[in-house]
Tab-separated table of C-alpha atoms in Angstrom:
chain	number	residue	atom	x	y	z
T	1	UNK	CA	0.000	0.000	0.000
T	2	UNK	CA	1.074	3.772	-0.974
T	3	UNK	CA	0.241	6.965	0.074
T	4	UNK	CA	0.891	10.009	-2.043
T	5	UNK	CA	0.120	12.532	-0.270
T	6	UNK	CA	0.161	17.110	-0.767
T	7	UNK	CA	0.446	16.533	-4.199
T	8	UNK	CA	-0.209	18.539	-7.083
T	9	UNK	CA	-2.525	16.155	-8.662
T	10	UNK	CA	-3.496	16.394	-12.857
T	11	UNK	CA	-5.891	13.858	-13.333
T	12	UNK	CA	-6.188	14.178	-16.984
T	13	UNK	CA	-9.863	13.791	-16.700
T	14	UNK	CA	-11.806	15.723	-13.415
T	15	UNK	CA	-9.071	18.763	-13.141
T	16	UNK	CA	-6.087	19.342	-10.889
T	17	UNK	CA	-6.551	18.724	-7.067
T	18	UNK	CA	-3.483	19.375	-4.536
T	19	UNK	CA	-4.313	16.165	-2.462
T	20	UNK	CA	-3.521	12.590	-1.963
T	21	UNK	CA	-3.783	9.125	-3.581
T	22	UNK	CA	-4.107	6.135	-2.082
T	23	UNK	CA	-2.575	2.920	-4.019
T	24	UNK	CA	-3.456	-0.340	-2.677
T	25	UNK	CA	-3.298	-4.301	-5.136
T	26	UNK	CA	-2.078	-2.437	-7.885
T	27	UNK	CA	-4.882	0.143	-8.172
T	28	UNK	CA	-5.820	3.549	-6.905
T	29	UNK	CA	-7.954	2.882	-4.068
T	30	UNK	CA	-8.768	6.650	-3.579
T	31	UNK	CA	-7.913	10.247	-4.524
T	32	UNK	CA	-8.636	13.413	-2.518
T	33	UNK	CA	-7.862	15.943	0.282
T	34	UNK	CA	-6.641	15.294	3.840
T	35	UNK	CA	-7.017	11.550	3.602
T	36	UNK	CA	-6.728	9.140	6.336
T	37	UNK	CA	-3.300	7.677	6.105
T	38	UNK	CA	-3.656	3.746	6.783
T	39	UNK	CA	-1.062	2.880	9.380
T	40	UNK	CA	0.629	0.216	7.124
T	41	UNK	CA	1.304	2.543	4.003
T	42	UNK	CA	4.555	3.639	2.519
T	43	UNK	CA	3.510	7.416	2.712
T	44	UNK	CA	5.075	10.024	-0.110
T	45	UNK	CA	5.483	13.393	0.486
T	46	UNK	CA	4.609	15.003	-2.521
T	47	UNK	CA	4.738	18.298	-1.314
T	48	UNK	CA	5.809	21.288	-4.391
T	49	UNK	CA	5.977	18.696	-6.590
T	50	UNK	CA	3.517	17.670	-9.777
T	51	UNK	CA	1.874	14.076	-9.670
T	52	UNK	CA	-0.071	13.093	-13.220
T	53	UNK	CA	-0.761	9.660	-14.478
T	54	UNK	CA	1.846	7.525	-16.341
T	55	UNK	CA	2.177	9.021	-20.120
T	56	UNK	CA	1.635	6.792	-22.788
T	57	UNK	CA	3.493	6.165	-26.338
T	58	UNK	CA	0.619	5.549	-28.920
T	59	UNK	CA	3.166	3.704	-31.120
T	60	UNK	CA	7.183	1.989	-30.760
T	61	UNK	CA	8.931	-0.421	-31.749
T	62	UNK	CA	10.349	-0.895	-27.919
T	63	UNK	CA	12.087	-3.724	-27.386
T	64	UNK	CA	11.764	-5.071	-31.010
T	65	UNK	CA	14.960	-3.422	-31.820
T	66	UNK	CA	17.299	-3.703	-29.157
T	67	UNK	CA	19.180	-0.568	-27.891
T	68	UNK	CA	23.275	-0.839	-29.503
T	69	UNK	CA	22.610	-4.004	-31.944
T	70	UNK	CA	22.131	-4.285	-35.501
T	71	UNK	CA	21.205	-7.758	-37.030
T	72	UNK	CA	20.709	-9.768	-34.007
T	73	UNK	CA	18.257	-7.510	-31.958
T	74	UNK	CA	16.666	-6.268	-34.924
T	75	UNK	CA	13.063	-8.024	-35.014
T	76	UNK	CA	10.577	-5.441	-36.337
T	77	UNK	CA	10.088	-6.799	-39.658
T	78	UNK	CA	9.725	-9.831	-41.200
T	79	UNK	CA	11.030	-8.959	-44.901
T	80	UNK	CA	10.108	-12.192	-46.400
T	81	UNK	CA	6.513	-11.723	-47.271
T	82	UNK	CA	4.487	-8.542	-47.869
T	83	UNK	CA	1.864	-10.261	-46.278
T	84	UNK	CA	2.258	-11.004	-42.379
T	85	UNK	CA	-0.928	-10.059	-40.342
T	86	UNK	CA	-0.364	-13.085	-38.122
T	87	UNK	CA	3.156	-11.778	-36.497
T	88	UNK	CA	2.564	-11.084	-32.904
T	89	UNK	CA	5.317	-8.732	-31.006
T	90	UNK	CA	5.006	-10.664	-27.916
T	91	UNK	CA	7.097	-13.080	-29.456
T	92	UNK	CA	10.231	-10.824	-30.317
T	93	UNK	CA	10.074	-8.056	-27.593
T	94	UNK	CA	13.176	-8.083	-25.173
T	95	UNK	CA	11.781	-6.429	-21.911
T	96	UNK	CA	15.591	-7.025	-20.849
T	97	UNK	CA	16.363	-4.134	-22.986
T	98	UNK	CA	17.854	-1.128	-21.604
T	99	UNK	CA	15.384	1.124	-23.341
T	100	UNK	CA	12.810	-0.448	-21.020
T	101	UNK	CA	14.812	1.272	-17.863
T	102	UNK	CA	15.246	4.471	-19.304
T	103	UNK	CA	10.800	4.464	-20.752
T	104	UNK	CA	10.276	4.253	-16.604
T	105	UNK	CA	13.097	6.946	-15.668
T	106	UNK	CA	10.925	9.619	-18.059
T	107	UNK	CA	7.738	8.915	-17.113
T	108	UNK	CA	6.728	6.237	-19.678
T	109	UNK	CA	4.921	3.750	-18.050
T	110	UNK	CA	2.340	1.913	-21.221
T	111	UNK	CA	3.383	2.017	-24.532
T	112	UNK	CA	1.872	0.547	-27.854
T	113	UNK	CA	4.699	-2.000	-29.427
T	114	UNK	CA	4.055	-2.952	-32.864
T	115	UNK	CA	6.033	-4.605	-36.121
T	116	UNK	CA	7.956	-2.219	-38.344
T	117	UNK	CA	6.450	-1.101	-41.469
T	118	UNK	CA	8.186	-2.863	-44.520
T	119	UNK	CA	5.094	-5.163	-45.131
T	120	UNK	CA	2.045	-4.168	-46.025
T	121	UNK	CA	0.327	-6.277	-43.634
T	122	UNK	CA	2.936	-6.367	-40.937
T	123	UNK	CA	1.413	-8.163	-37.910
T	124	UNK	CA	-0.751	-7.252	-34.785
T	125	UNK	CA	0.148	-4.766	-32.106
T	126	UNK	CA	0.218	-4.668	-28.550
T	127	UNK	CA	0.053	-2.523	-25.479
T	128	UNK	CA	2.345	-3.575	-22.973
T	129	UNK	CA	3.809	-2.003	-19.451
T	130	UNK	CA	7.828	-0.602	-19.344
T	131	UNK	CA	8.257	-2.902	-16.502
T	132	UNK	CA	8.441	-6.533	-16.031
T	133	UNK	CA	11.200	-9.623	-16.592
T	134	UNK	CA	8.731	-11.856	-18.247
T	135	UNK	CA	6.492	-9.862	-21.052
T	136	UNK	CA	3.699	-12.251	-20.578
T	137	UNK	CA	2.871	-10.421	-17.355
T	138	UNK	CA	3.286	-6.827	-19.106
T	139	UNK	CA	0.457	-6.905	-21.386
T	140	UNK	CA	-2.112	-4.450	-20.987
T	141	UNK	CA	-4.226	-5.737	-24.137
T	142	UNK	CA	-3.242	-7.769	-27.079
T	143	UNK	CA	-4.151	-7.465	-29.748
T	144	UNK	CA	-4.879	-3.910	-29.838
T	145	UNK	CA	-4.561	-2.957	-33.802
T	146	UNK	CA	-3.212	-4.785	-37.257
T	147	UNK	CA	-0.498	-2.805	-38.695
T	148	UNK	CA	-0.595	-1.992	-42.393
T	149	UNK	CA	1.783	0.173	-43.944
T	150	UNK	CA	1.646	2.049	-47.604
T	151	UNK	CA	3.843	4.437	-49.144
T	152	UNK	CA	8.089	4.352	-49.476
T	153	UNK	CA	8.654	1.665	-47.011
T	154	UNK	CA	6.564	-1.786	-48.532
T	155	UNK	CA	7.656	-0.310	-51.815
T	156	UNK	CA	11.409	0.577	-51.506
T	157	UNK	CA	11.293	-3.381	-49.267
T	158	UNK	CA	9.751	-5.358	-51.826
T	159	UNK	CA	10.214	-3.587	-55.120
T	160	UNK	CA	13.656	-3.157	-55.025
T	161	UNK	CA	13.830	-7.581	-55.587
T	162	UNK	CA	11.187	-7.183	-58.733
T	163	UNK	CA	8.111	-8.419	-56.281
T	164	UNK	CA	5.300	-6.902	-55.590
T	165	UNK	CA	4.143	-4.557	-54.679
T	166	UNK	CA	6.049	-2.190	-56.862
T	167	UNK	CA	3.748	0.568	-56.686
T	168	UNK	CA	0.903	1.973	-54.360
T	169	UNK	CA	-1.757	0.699	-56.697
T	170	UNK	CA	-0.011	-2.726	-55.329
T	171	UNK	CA	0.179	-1.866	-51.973
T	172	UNK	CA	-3.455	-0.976	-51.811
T	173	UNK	CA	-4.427	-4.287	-54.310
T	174	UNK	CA	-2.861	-7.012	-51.747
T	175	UNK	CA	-4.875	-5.454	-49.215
T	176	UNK	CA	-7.894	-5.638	-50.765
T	177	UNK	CA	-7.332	-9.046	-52.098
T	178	UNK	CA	-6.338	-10.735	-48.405
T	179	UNK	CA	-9.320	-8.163	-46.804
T	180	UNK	CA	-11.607	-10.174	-49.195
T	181	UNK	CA	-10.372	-13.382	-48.670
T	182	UNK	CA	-10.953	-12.660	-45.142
T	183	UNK	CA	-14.324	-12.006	-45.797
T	184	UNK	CA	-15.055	-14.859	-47.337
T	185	UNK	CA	-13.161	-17.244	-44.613
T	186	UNK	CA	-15.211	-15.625	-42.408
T	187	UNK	CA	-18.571	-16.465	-44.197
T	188	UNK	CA	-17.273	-20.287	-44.290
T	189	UNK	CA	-16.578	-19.958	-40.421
T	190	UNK	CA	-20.133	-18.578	-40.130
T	191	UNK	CA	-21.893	-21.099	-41.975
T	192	UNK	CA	-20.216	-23.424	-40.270
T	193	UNK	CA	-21.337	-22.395	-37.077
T	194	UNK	CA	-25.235	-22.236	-37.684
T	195	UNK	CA	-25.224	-25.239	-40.096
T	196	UNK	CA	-24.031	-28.566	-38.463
T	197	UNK	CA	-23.584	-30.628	-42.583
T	198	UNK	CA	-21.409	-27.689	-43.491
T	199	UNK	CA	-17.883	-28.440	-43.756
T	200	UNK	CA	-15.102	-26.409	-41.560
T	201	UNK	CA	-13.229	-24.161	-43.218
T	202	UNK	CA	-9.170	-25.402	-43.565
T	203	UNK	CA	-7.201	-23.418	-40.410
T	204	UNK	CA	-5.645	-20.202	-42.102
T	205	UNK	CA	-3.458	-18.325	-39.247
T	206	UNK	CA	-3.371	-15.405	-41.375
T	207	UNK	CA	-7.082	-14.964	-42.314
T	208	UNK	CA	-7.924	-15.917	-38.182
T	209	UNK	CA	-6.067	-12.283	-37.200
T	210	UNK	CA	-7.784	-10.368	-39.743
T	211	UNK	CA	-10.681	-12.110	-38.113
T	212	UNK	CA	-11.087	-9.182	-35.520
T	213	UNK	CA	-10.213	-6.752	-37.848
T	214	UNK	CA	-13.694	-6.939	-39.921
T	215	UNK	CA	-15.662	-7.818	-37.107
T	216	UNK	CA	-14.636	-4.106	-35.758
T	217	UNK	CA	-12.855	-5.469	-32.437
T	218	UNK	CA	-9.787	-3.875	-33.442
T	219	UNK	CA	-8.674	-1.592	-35.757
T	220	UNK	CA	-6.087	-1.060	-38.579
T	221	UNK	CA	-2.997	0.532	-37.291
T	222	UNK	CA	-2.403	2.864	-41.023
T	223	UNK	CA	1.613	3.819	-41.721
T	224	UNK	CA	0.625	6.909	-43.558
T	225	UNK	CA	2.357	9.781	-43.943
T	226	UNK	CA	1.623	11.521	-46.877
T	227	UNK	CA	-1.877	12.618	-47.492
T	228	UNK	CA	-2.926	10.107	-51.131
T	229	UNK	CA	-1.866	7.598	-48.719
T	230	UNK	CA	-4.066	8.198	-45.820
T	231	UNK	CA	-7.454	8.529	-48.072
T	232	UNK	CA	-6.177	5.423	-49.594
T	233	UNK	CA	-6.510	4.093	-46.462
T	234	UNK	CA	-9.732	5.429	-45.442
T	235	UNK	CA	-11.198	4.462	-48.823
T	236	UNK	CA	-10.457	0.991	-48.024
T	237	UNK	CA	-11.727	0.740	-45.075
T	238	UNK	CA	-15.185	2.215	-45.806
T	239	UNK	CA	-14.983	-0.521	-48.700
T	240	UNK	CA	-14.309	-3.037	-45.600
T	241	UNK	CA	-16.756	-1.605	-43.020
T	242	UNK	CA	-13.442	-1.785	-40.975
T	243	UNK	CA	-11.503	0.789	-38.236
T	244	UNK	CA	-8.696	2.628	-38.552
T	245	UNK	CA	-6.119	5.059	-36.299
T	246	UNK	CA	-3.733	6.915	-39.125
T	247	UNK	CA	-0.403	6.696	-37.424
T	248	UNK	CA	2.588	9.268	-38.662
T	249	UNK	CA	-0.278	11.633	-40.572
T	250	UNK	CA	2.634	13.504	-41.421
T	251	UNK	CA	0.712	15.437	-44.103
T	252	UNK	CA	-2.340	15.788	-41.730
T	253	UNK	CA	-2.129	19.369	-41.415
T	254	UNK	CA	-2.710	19.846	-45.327
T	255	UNK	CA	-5.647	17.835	-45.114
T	256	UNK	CA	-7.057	18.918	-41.456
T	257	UNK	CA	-10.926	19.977	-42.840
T	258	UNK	CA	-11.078	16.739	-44.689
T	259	UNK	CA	-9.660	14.405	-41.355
T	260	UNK	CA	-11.915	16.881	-39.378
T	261	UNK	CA	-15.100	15.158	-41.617
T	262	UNK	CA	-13.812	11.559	-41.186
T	263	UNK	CA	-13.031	11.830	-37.654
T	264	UNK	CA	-10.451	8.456	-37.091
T	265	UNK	CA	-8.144	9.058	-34.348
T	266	UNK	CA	-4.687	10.155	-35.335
T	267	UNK	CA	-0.886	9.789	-33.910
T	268	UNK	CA	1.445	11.888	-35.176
T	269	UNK	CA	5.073	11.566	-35.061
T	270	UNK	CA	7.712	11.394	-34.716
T	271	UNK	CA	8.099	14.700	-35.528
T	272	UNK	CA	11.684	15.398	-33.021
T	273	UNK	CA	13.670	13.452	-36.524
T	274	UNK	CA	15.210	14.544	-39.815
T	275	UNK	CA	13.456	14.470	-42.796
T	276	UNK	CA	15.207	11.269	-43.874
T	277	UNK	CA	12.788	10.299	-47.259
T	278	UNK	CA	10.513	11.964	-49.695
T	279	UNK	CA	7.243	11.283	-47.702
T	280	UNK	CA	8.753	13.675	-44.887
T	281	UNK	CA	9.143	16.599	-46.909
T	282	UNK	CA	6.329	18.227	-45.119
T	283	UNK	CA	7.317	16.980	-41.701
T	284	UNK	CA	6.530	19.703	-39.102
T	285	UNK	CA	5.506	20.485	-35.514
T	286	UNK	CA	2.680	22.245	-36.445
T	287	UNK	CA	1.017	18.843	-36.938
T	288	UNK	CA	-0.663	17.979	-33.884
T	289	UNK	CA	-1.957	21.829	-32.887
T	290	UNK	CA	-3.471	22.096	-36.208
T	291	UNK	CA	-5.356	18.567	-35.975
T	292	UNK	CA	-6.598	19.046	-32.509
T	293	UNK	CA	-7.492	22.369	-33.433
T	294	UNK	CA	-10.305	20.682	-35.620
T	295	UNK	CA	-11.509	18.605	-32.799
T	296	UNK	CA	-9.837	15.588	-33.520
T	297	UNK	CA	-8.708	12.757	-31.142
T	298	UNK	CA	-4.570	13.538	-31.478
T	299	UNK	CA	-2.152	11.587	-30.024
T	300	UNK	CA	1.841	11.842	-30.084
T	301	UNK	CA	4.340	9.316	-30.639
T	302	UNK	CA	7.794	8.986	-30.931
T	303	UNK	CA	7.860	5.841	-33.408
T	304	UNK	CA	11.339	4.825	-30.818
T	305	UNK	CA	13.847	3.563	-31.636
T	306	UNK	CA	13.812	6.784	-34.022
T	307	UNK	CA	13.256	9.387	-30.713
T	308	UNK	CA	14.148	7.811	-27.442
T	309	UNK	CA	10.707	7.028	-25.962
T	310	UNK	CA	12.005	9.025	-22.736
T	311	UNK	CA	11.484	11.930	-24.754
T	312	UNK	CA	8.069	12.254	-25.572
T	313	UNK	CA	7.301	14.649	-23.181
T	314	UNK	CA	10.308	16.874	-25.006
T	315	UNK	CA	8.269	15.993	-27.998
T	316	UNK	CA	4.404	17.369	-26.346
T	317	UNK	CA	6.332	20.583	-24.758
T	318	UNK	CA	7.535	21.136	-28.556
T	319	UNK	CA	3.906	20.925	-30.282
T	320	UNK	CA	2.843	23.294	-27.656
T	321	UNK	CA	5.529	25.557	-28.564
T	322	UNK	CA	3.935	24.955	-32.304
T	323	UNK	CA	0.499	26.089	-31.466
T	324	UNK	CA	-0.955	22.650	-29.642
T	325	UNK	CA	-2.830	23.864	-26.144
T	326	UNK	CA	-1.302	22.518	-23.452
T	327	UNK	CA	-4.211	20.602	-21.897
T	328	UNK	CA	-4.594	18.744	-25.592
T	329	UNK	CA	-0.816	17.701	-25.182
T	330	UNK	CA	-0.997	16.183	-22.321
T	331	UNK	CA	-3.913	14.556	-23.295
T	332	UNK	CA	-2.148	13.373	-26.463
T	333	UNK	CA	0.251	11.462	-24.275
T	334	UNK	CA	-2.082	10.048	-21.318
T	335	UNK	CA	-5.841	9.328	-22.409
T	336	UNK	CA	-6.108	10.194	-26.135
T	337	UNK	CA	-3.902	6.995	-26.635
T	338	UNK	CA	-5.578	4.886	-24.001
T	339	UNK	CA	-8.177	5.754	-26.146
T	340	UNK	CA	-7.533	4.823	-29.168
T	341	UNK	CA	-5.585	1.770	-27.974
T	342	UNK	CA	-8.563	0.508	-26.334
T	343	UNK	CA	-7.230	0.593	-22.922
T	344	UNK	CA	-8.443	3.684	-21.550
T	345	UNK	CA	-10.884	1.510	-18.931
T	346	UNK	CA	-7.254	0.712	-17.090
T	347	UNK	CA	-4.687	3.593	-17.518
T	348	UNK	CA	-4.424	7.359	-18.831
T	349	UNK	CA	-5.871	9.205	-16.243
T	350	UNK	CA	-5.932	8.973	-12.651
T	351	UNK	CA	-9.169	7.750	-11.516
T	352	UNK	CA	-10.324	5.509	-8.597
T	353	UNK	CA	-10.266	1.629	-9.879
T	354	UNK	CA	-7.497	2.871	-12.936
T	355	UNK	CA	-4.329	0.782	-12.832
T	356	UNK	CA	-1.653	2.742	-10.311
T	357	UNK	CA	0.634	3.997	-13.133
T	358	UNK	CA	1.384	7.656	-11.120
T	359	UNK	CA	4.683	9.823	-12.090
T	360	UNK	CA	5.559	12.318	-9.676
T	361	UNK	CA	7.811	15.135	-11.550
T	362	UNK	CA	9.736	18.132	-9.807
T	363	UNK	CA	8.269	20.377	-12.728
T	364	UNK	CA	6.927	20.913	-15.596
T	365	UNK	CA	6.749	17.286	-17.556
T	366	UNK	CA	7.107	20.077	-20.693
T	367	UNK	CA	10.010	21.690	-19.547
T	368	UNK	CA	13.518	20.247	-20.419
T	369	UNK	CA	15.127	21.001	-16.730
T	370	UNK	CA	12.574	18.804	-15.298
T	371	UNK	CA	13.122	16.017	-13.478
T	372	UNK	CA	10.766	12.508	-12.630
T	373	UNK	CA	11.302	11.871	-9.177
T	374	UNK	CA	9.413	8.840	-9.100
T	375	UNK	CA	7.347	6.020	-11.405
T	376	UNK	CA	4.861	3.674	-9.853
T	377	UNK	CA	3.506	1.204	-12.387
T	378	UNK	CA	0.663	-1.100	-10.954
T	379	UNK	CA	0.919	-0.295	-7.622
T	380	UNK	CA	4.969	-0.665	-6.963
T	381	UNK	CA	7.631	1.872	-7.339
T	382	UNK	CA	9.483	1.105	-10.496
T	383	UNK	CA	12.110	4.247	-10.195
T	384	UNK	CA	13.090	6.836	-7.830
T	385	UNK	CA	15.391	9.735	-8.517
């Protein structure tokens, strides 16, 4: 059992309290003023100092390429096939890795971890904790998305070799071709379920995790970053009757009124990099004030290993500096992508039953001189300054 207590307290979701928290079997038990301090509780003195709930990466690649490796921690992507929807990152994340350590020393504490983006059906995604040994006991939710990817990256992977796809009318062909044939398993599986003399459709691993896909459970996880791209994207999925969240949306802010009319929730980033390829060329931090402007759900990520996940605060302070409002930041990097993960029920805010994922910074999260003092993640401290 903890006990935060004089706190300056940002719940995210009901307002800023100074108060206390009480943390007991991994949850928060209660928040508020002048609570009773149960005699067998660690107490914190959070006195001067800014408590808010653990901030959230909407999208990484964390532990699927390992900090100082090349070849032999690199297991993002699976360059064999274009077509991979049944890859799972639970069975290539390290949580050994020292990237892990240094998510928890800047406040990290849930992040979304999902395949690279050289296939155009790269594999499902999951939302995991930044501590644990064993990352069976770190998962928040899985599966929470599909990734798909279009633009450079399939193409520049696959086309280079003379295979397909080539081209974005490629790119957006496979999809629709394994989307249908996904359909149509689907039909068989349903026909075998209300008709006992229809035969059982032959096990297809690949057409089973596009299973939740069309049945709207979860939703495609778009690489997009230039703006043909993303209404590629969304004109597939109306085709499909199927969610998406458009990750990157590099070129969102050309395209804002028309996003504004679709409304899918959007993660942009990373936007602290170089502008390394052609689809960057518009890459600014103007991004993610403009989209939220319009009223839509924005989150920020830092795509690590390409920022250091530690720094996405550094990377909300900066879209603030942009134009972003402050309050849509923060909520960019706590419950916007609890939100659009899925897992908002459990973490993103600080709420009574919520998971205890609690941060306790000496400042400003925005402001570059500022320090966490302390991450609790489910209840146990995790690091202390």
């Amino acid at each position: 059992m903890i006990f935060i207590k004089n706190g300056t307290i940002n719940t995210i979701t009901n307002g800023i309290i100074k108060g206390d928290i009480l943390i007991e079997d991994k949850k928060i038990k209660a928040i508020g003023e002048n609570l009773e301090i149960p005699q067998d509780a660690k107490v914190i003195d959070a006195e001067g100092n800014l408590v808010f709930p653990g901030f959230i990466d909407a999208h990484t690649h964390l532990g699927l390429w390992e900090d100082g490796m090349g070849f032999e921690g690199a297991d993002g992507n699976e360059e064999t096939d274009p077509i991979t929807p049944h890859l799972n990152p639970i069975d290539g994340i390290n949580p050994m890795d020292n990237t892990f350590k240094e998510a928890r020393e800047g406040g990290i504490t849930s992040v979304c971890t999902t395949p690279g983006s050289a296939n155009v059906m790269g594999g499902e995604c999951i939302a995991i904790k930044t501590y644990g040994k064993r990352i069976d006991k770190m998962i928040i939710k899985n599966p929470v998305a599909s990734k798909i990817a279009f633009g450079e990256n399939p193409k520049s992977c696959y086309g280079r070799d003379e295979k397909m796809p080539q081209t974005r009318m490629a790119i957006a062909a496979l999809l629709r071709e394994h989307l249908k044939k996904a359909e149509e398993y689907l039909e068989q599986i349903e026909l075998y379920m209300e008709h006992e003399d229809h035969d059982k459709p032959e096990y297809d691993m690949k057409m089973e995790c596009l299973l939740p896909v069309l049945r709207g459970e979860i939703p495609f996880k778009v690489h997009a970053h230039r703006a043909d791209d993303i209404f590629t994207a969304i004109r597939i999925a109306k085709e499909f009757d199927i969610k998406l969240t458009l990750d990157h949306c590099t070129e969102g802010h050309l395209i804002a009124d028309e996003l504004a009319e679709e409304g899918y929730p959007v993660i942009v980033g990373p936007s602290l990099s170089e502008r390394s390829k052609i689809e960057l060329r518009n890459l600014t931090f103007d991004t993610p004030g403009i989209l939220s402007n319009e009223g839509l759900q924005v989150s920020l990520m830092t795509d690590h290993p390409v920022i250091p996940v530690q720094y996405l605060p550094v990377c909300a302070g900066i879209a603030v500096k942009h134009g972003m409002k402050k309050e849509k930041a923060l909520e960019a990097i706590t419950i916007n992508p609890a939100k659009t993960l899925g897992i908002d029920e459990r973490v993103g805010s600080i709420e009574i039953g919520k998971d205890a994922d609690i941060v306790i910074w000496d400042n400003d999260p925005f402001e570059l001189q500022s320090n966490v003092l302390l991450t609790i993640i489910d209840g146990k401290i995790v690091y202390e300054k």
